[in-house]
mmCIF file of C-alpha atoms in Angstrom:
data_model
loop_
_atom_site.group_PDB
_atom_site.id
_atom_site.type_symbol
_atom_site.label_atom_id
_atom_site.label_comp_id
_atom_site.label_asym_id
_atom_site.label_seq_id
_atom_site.Cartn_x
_atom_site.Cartn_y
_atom_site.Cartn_z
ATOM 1 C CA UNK A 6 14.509 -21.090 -46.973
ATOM 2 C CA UNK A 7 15.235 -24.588 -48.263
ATOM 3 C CA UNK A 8 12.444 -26.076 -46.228
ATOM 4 C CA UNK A 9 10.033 -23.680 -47.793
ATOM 5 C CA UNK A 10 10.858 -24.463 -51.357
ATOM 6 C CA UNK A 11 10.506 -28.198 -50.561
ATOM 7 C CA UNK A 12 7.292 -27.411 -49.066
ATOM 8 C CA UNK A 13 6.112 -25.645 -52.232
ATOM 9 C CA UNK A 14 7.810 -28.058 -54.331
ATOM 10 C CA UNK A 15 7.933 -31.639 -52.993
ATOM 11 C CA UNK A 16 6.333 -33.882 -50.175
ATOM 12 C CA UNK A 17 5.031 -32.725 -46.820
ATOM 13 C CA UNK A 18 6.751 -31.028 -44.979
ATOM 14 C CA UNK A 19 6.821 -33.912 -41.879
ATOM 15 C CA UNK A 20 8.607 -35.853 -44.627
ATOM 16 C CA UNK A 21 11.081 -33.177 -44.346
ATOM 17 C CA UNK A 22 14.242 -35.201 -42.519
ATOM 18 C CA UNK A 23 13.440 -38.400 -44.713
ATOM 19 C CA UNK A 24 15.032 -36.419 -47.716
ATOM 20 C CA UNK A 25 18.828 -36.787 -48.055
ATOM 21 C CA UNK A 26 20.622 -33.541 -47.327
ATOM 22 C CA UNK A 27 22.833 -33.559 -49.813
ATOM 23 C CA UNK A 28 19.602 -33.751 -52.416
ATOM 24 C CA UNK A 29 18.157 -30.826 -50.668
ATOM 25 C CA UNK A 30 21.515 -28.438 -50.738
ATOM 26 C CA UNK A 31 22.203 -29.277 -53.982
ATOM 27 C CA UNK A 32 21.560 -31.416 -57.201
ATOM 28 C CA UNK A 33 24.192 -34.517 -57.524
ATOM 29 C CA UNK A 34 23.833 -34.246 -61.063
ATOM 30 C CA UNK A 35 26.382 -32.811 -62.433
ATOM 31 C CA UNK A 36 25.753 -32.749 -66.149
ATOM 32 C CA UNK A 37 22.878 -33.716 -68.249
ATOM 33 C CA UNK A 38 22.875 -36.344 -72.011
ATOM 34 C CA UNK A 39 20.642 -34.689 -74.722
ATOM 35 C CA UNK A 40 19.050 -37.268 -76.227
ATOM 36 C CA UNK A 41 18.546 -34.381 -79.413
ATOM 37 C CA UNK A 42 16.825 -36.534 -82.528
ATOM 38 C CA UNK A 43 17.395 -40.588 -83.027
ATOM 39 C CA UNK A 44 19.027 -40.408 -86.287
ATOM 40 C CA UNK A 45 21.376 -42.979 -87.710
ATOM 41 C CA UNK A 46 24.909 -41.565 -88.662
ATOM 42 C CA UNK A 47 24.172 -40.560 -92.115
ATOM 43 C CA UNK A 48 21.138 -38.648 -91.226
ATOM 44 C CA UNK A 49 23.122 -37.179 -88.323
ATOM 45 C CA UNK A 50 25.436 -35.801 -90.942
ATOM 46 C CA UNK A 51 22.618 -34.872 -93.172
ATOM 47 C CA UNK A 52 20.823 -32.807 -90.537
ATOM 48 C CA UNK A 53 24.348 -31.014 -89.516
ATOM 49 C CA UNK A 54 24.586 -29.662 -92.883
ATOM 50 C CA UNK A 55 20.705 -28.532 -92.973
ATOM 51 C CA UNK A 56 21.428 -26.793 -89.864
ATOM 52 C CA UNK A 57 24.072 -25.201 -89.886
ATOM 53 C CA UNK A 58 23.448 -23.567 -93.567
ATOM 54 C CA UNK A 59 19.288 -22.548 -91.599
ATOM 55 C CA UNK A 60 21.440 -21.027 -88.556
ATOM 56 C CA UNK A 61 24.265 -19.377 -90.955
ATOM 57 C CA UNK A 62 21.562 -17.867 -92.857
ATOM 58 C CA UNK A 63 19.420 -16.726 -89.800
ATOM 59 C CA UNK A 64 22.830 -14.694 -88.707
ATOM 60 C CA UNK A 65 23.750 -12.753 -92.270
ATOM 61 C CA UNK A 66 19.993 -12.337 -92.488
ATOM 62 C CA UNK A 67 19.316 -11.000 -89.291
ATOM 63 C CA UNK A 68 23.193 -9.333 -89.494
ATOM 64 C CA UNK A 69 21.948 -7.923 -92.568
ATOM 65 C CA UNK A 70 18.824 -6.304 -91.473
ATOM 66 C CA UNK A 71 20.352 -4.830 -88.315
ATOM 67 C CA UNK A 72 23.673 -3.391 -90.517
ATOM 68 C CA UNK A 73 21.561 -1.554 -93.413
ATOM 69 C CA UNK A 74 18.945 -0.163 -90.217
ATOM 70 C CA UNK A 75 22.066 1.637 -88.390
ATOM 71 C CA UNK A 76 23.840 2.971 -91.492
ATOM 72 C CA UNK A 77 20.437 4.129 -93.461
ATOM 73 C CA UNK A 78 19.035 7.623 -93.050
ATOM 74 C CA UNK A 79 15.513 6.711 -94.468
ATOM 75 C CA UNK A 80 14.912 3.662 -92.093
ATOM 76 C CA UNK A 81 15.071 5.947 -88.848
ATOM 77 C CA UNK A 82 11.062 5.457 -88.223
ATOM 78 C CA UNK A 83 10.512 3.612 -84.989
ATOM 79 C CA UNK A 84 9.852 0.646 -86.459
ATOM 80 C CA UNK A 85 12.639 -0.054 -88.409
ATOM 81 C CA UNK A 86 14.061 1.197 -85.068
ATOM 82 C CA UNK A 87 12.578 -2.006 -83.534
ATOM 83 C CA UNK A 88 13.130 -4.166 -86.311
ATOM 84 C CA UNK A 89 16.872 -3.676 -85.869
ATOM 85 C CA UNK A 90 16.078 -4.797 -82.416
ATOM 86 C CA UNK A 91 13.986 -7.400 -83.068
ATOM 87 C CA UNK A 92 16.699 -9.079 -85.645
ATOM 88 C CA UNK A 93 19.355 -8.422 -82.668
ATOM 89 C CA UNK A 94 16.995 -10.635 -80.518
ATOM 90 C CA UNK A 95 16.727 -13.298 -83.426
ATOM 91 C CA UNK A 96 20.903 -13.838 -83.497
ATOM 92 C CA UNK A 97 21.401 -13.984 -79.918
ATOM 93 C CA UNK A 98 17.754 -16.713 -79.094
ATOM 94 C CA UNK A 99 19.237 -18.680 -82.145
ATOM 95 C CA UNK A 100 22.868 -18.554 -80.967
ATOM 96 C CA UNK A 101 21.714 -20.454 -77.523
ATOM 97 C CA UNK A 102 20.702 -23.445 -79.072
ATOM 98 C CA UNK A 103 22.124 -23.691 -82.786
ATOM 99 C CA UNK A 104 25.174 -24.383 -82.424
ATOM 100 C CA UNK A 105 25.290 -27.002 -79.119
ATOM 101 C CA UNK A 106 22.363 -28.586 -81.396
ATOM 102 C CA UNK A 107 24.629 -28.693 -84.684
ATOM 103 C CA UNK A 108 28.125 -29.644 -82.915
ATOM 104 C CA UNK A 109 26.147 -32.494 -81.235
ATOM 105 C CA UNK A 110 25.181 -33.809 -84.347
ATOM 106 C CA UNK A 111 29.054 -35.026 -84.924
ATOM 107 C CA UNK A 112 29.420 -36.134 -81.449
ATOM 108 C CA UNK A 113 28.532 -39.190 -79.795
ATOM 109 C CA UNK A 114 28.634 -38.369 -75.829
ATOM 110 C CA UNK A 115 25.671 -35.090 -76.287
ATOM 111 C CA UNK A 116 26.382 -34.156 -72.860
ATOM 112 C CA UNK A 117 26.189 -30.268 -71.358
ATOM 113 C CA UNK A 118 27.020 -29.943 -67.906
ATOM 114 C CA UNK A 119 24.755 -28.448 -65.023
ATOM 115 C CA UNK A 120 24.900 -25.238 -65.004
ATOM 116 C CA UNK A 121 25.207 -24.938 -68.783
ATOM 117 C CA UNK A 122 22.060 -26.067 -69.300
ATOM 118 C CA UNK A 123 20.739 -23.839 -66.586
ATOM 119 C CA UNK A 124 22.570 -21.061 -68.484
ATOM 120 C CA UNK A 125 20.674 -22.254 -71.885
ATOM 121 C CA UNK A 126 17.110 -22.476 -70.097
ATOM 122 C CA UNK A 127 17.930 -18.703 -68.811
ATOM 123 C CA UNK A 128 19.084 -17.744 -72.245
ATOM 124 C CA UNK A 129 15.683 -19.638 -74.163
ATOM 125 C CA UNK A 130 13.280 -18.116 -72.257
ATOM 126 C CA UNK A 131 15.515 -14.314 -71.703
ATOM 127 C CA UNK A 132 15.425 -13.699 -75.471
ATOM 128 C CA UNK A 133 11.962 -15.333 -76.380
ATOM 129 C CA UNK A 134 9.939 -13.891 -73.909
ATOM 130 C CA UNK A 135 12.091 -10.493 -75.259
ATOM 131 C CA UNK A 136 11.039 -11.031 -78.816
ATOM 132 C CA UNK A 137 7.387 -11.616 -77.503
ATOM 133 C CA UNK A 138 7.807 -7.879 -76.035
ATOM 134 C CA UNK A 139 8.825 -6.258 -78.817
ATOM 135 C CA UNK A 140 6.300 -7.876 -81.846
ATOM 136 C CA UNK A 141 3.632 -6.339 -79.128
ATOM 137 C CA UNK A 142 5.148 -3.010 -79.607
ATOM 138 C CA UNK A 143 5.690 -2.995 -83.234
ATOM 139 C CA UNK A 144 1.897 -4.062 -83.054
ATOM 140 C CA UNK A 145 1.600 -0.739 -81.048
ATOM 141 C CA UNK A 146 3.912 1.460 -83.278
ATOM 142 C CA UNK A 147 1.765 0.211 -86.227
ATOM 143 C CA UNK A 148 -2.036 0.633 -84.653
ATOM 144 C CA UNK A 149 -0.436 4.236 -83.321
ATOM 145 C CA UNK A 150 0.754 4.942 -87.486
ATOM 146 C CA UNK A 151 -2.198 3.836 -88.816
ATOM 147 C CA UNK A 152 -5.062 4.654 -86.473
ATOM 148 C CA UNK A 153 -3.572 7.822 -85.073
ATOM 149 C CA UNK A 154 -1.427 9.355 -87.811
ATOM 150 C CA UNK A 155 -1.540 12.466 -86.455
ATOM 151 C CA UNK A 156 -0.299 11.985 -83.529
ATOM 152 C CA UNK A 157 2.030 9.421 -84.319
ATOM 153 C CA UNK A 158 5.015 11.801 -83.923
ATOM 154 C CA UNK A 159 4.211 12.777 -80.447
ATOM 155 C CA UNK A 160 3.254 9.817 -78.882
ATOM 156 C CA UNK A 161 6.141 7.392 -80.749
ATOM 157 C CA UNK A 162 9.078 9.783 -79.735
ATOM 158 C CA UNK A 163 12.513 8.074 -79.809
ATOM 159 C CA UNK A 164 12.817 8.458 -75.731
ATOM 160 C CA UNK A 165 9.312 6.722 -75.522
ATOM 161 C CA UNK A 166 10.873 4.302 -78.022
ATOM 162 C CA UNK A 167 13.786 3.745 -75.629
ATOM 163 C CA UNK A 168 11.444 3.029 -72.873
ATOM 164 C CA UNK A 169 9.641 0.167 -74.721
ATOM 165 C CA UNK A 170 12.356 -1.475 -75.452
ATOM 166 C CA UNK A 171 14.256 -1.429 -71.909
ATOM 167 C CA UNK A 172 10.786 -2.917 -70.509
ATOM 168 C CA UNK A 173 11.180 -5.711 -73.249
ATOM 169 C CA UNK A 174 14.480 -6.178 -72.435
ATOM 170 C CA UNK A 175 13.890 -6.363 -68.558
ATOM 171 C CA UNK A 176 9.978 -8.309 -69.318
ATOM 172 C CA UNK A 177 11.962 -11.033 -70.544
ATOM 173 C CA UNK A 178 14.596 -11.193 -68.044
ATOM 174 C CA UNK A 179 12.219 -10.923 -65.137
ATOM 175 C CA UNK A 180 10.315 -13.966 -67.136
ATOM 176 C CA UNK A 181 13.602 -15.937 -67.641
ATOM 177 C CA UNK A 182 14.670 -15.141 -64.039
ATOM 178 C CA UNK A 183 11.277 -16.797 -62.397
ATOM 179 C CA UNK A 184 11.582 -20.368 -64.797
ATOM 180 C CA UNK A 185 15.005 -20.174 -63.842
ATOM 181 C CA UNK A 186 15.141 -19.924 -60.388
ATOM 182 C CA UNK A 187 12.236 -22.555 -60.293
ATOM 183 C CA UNK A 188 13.659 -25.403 -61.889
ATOM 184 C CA UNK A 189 17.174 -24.582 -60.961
ATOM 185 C CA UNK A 190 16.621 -25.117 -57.392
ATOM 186 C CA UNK A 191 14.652 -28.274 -57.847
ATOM 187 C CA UNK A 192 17.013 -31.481 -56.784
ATOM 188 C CA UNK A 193 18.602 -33.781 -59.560
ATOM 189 C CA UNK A 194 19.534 -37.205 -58.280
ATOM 190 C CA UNK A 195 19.390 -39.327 -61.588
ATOM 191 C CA UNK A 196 18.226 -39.927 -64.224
ATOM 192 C CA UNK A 197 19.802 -37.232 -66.121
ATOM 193 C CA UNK A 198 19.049 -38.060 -69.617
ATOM 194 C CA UNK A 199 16.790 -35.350 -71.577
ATOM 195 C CA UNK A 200 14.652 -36.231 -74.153
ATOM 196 C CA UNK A 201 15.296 -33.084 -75.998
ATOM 197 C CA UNK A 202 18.286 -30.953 -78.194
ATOM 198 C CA UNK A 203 18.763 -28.275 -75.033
ATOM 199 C CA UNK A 204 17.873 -27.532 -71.598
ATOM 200 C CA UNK A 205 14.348 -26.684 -71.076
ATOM 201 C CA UNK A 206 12.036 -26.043 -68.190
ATOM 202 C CA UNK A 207 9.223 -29.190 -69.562
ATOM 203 C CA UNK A 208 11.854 -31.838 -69.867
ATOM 204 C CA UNK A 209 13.929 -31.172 -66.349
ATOM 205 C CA UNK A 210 10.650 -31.145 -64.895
ATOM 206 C CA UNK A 211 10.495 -34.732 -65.400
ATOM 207 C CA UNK A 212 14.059 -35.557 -64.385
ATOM 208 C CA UNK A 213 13.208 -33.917 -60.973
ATOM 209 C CA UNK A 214 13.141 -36.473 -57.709
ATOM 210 C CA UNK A 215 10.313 -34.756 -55.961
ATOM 211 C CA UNK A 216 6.997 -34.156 -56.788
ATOM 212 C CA UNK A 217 6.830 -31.178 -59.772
ATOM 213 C CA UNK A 218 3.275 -30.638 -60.008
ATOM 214 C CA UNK A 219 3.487 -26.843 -57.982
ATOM 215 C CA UNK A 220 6.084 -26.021 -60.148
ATOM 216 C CA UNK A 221 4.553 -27.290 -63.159
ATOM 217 C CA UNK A 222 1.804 -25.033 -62.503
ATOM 218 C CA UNK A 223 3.635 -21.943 -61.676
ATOM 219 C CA UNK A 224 5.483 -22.374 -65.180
ATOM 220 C CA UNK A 225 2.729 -23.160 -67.060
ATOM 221 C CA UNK A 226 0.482 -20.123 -66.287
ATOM 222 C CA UNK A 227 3.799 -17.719 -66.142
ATOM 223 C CA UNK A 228 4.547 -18.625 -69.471
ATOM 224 C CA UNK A 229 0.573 -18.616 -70.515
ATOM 225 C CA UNK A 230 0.283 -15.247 -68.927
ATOM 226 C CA UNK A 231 3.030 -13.483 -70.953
ATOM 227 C CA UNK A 232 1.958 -15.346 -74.015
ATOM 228 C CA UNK A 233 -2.195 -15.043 -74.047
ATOM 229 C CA UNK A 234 -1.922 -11.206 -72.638
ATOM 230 C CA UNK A 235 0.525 -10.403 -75.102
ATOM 231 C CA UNK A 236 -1.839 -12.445 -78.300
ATOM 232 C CA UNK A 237 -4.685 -10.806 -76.877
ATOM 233 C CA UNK A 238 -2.950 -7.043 -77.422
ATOM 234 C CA UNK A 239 -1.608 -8.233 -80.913
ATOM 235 C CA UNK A 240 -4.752 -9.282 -81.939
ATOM 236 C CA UNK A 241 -6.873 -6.174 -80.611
ATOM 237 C CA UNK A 242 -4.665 -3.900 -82.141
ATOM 238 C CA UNK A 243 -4.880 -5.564 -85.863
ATOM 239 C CA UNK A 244 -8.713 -5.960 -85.331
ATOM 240 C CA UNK A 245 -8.690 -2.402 -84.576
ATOM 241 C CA UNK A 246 -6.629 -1.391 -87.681
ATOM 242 C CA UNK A 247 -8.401 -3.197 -89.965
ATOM 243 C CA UNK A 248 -11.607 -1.485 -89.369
ATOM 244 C CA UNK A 249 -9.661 1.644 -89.520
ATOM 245 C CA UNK A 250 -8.335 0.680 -92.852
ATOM 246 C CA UNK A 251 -11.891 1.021 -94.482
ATOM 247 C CA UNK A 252 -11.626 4.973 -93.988
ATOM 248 C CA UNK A 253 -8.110 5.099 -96.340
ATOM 249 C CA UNK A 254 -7.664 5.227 -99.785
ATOM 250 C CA UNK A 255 -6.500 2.193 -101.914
ATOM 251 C CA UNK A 256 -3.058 3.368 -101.907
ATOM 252 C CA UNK A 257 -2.686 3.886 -98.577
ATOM 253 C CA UNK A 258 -4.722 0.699 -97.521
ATOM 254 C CA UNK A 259 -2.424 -0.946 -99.874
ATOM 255 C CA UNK A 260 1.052 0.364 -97.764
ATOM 256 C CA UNK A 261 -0.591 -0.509 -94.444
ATOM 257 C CA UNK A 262 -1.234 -4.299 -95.619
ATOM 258 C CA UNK A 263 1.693 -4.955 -96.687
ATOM 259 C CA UNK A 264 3.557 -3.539 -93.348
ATOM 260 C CA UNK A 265 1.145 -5.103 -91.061
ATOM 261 C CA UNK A 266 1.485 -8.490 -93.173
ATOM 262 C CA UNK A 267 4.718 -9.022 -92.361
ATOM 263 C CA UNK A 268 4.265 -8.475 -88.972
ATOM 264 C CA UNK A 269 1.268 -10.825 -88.674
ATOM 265 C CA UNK A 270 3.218 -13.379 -90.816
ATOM 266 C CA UNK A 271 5.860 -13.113 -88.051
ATOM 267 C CA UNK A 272 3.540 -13.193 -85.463
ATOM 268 C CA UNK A 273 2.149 -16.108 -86.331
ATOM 269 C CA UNK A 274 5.515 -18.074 -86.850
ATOM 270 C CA UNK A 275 6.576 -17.175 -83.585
ATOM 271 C CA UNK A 276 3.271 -17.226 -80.977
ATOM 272 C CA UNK A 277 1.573 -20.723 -82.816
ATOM 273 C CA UNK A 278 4.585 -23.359 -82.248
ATOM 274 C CA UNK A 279 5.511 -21.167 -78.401
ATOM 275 C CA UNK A 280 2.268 -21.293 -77.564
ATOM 276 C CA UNK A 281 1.629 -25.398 -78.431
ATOM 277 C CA UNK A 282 5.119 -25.586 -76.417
ATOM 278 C CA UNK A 283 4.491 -23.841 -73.300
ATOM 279 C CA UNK A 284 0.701 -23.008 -72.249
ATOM 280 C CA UNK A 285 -0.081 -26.951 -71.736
ATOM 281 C CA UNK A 286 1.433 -29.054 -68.808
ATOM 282 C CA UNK A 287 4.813 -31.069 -69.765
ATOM 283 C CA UNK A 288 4.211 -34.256 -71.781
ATOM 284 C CA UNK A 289 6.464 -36.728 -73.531
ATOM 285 C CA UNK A 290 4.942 -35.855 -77.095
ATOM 286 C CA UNK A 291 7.826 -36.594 -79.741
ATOM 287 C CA UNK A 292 6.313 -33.662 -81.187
ATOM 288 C CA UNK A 293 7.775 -31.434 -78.693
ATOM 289 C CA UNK A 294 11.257 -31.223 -80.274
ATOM 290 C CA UNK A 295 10.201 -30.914 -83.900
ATOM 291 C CA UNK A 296 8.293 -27.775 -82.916
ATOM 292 C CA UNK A 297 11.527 -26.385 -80.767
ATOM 293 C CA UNK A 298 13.440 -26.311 -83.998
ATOM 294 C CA UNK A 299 10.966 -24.144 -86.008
ATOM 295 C CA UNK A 300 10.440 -21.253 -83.836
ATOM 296 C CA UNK A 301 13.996 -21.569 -82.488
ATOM 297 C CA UNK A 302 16.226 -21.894 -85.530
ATOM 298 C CA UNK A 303 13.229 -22.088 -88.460
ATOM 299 C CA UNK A 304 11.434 -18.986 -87.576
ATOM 300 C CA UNK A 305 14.743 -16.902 -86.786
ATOM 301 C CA UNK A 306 16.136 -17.439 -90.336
ATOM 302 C CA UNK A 307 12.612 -16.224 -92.242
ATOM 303 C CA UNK A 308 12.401 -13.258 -90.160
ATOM 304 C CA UNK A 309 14.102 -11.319 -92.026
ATOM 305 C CA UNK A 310 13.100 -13.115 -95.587
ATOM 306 C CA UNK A 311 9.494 -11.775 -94.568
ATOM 307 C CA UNK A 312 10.513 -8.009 -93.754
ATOM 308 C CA UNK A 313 12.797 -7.763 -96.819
ATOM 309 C CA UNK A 314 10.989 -9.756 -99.412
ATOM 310 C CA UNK A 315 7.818 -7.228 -98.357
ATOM 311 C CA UNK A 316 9.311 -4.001 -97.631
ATOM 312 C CA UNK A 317 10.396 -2.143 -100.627
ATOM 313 C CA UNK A 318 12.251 0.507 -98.305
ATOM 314 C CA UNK A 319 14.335 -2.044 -96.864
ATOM 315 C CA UNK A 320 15.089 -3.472 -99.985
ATOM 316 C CA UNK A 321 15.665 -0.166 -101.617
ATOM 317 C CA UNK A 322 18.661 0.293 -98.544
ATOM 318 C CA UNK A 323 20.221 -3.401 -99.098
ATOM 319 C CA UNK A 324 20.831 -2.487 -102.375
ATOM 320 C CA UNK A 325 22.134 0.921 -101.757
ATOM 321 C CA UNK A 326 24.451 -0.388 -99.111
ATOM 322 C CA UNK A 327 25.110 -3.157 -101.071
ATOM 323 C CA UNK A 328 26.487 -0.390 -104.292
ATOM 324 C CA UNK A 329 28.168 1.709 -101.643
ATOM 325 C CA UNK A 330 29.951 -1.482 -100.268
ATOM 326 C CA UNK A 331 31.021 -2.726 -103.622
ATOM 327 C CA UNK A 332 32.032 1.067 -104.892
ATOM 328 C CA UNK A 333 34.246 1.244 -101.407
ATOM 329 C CA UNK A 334 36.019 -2.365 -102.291
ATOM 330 C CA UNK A 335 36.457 -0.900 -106.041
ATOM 331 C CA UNK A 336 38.034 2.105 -105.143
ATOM 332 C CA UNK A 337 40.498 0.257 -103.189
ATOM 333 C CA UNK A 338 41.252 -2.013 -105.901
ATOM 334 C CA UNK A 339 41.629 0.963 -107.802
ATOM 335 C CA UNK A 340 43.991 2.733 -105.454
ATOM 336 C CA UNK A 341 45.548 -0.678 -104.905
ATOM 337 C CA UNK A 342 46.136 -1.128 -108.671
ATOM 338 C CA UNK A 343 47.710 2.953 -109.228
ATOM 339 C CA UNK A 344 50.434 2.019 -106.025
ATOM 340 C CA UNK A 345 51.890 -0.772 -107.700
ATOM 341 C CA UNK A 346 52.102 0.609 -111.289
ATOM 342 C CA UNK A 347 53.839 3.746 -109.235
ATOM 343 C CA UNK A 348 56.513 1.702 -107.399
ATOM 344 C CA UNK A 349 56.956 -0.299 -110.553
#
């Protein structure tokens, strides 16, 4: 089995016995130095506070959104349903890098052993590639709402909702599990510096001691393949309901705009910076890291700015939660206040 991922991966296989066993069993790398961002100390410290107030706010946010979807009666429509979801995804693909990114930023050694950064590369790609499946069926839910109104109910049932989520969930995993498994068994004999603030598949693919070009390929075009198909249904669908949108009234052409806005606006956040990232071969473009941190920590934290600052139903259920919440802690106060003037 080994000598047929070398043969897919490195030199010829008559070149075979030249390799060094122990290279071919397993990597002796045992951990890897992020090189992260060249800052001087004071920037260092600068940047930990900017980041860890962006990630902080991408968790309440997202926390937030998720909270006032479970405990609401009017936001039961599937896609609130996947919004909850979709904010669920944002805490957990921030939560891989965030906070090895901001603790590094007071550390000198950035190191993160071997199969913690294989851990992070499965957990990058797991939860992107899962958020990438679910804006393509909230495009769906919406082109089924708008274009087929009628039917909506039938066809967007909560057991068919189920079902398009647990393919998201196991699309992404499937995903994560092939650039995994492909740079994971790749040998590691040195350098093992990264030019980057976590593990990803571009930058081990250049810290690799045997040719990476097959693999480069295979990762390239999996990750274009998810991405473009997926683009390619989101933008069908809105071309699609915008022609459908000239049949409505004002009013309701109005509603649908502003639903489908926020969508698009997320859409774009997400699939432009993911897409310059992954459908090109690896480079060393300093660029690189600067777009990691939008659509990793950046676009995580205005997710939910964009649903809530557009949607007046969710804003209508933050602020009933919000009264509930602040009636509950007043009534204990209250309760609180008639104990003690008892027992006195």
């Amino acid at each position: 089995m080994l000598q047929a991922l070398y043969h897919l991966c490195g030199p010829p296989l008559d070149s075979f016995q030249e390799i060094p066993l122990q290279m071919l069993n397993s990597s002796s790398v045992s951990e890897f130095l992020l090189l992260a961002f060249a800052d001087t100390r004071e920037l260092q410290l600068l940047h930990f506070g900017l980041f860890l107030d962006i990630y902080l706010a991408a968790l309440l946010g997202n926390l937030l959104i998720v909270v006032t979807v479970m405990s609401s009666q009017h936001l039961k429509s599937p896609m609130y349903f996947f919004l909850s979801y979709l904010s669920f995804v944002d805490i957990c693909y921030s939560s891989v890098t965030a906070p090895k990114m901001i603790a590094d930023f007071l550390i000198e050694n950035k190191t993160i052993s071997f199969v913690g950064c294989i851990m992070q590369l499965f957990g990058v790609h797991f939860f992107g590639c899962t958020e990438i499946f679910i804006l393509t069926v909230m495009a769906y839910d919406r082109y089924t709402a708008i274009c087929r109104p009628l039917h909506y109910t039938t066809l967007m049932t909560r057991r068919t909702c189920d079902r398009m989520l647990i393919c998201s969930w196991v699309g992404g995993f499937v995903h994560s599990m092939v650039q995994t498994l492909l740079t994971s068994f790749l040998p590691f004999c040195g350098p093992n510096k990264i030019d980057h603030f976590f593990c990803d598949v571009h930058p081990l693919l250049q810290l690799a001691c045997t040719d990476t070009y097959a693999v480069g390929i295979l990762v390239v075009a999996n990750s274009g393949m998810i991405a473009l198909s997926c683009f390619f249904i989101l933008v069908v669908s809105y071309i699609v309901i915008l022609v459908s949108l000239r049949r409505q009234t004002s009013e309701g052409r109005h509603k649908a705009l502003s639903t489908c806005g926020s969508h698009i606006t997320v859409v774009i956040l997400f699939f432009g910076p993911c897409t310059f990232s992954y459908i090109r071969p690896s480079s060393n473009l300093s660029e690189d890291k600067s777009v990691a941190v939008f659509y990793t920590v950046i676009t995580p934290m205005l997710n939910p700015l964009i649903y809530t600052l557009r949607n007046e139903e969710v804003k209508s259920a933050i602020k009933k939660l919000w009264r509930k919440e602040t009636g509950i802690r007043n009534n204990a106060r209250k309760k609180k206040k008639k104990k003690a003037r008892f027992i006195n």
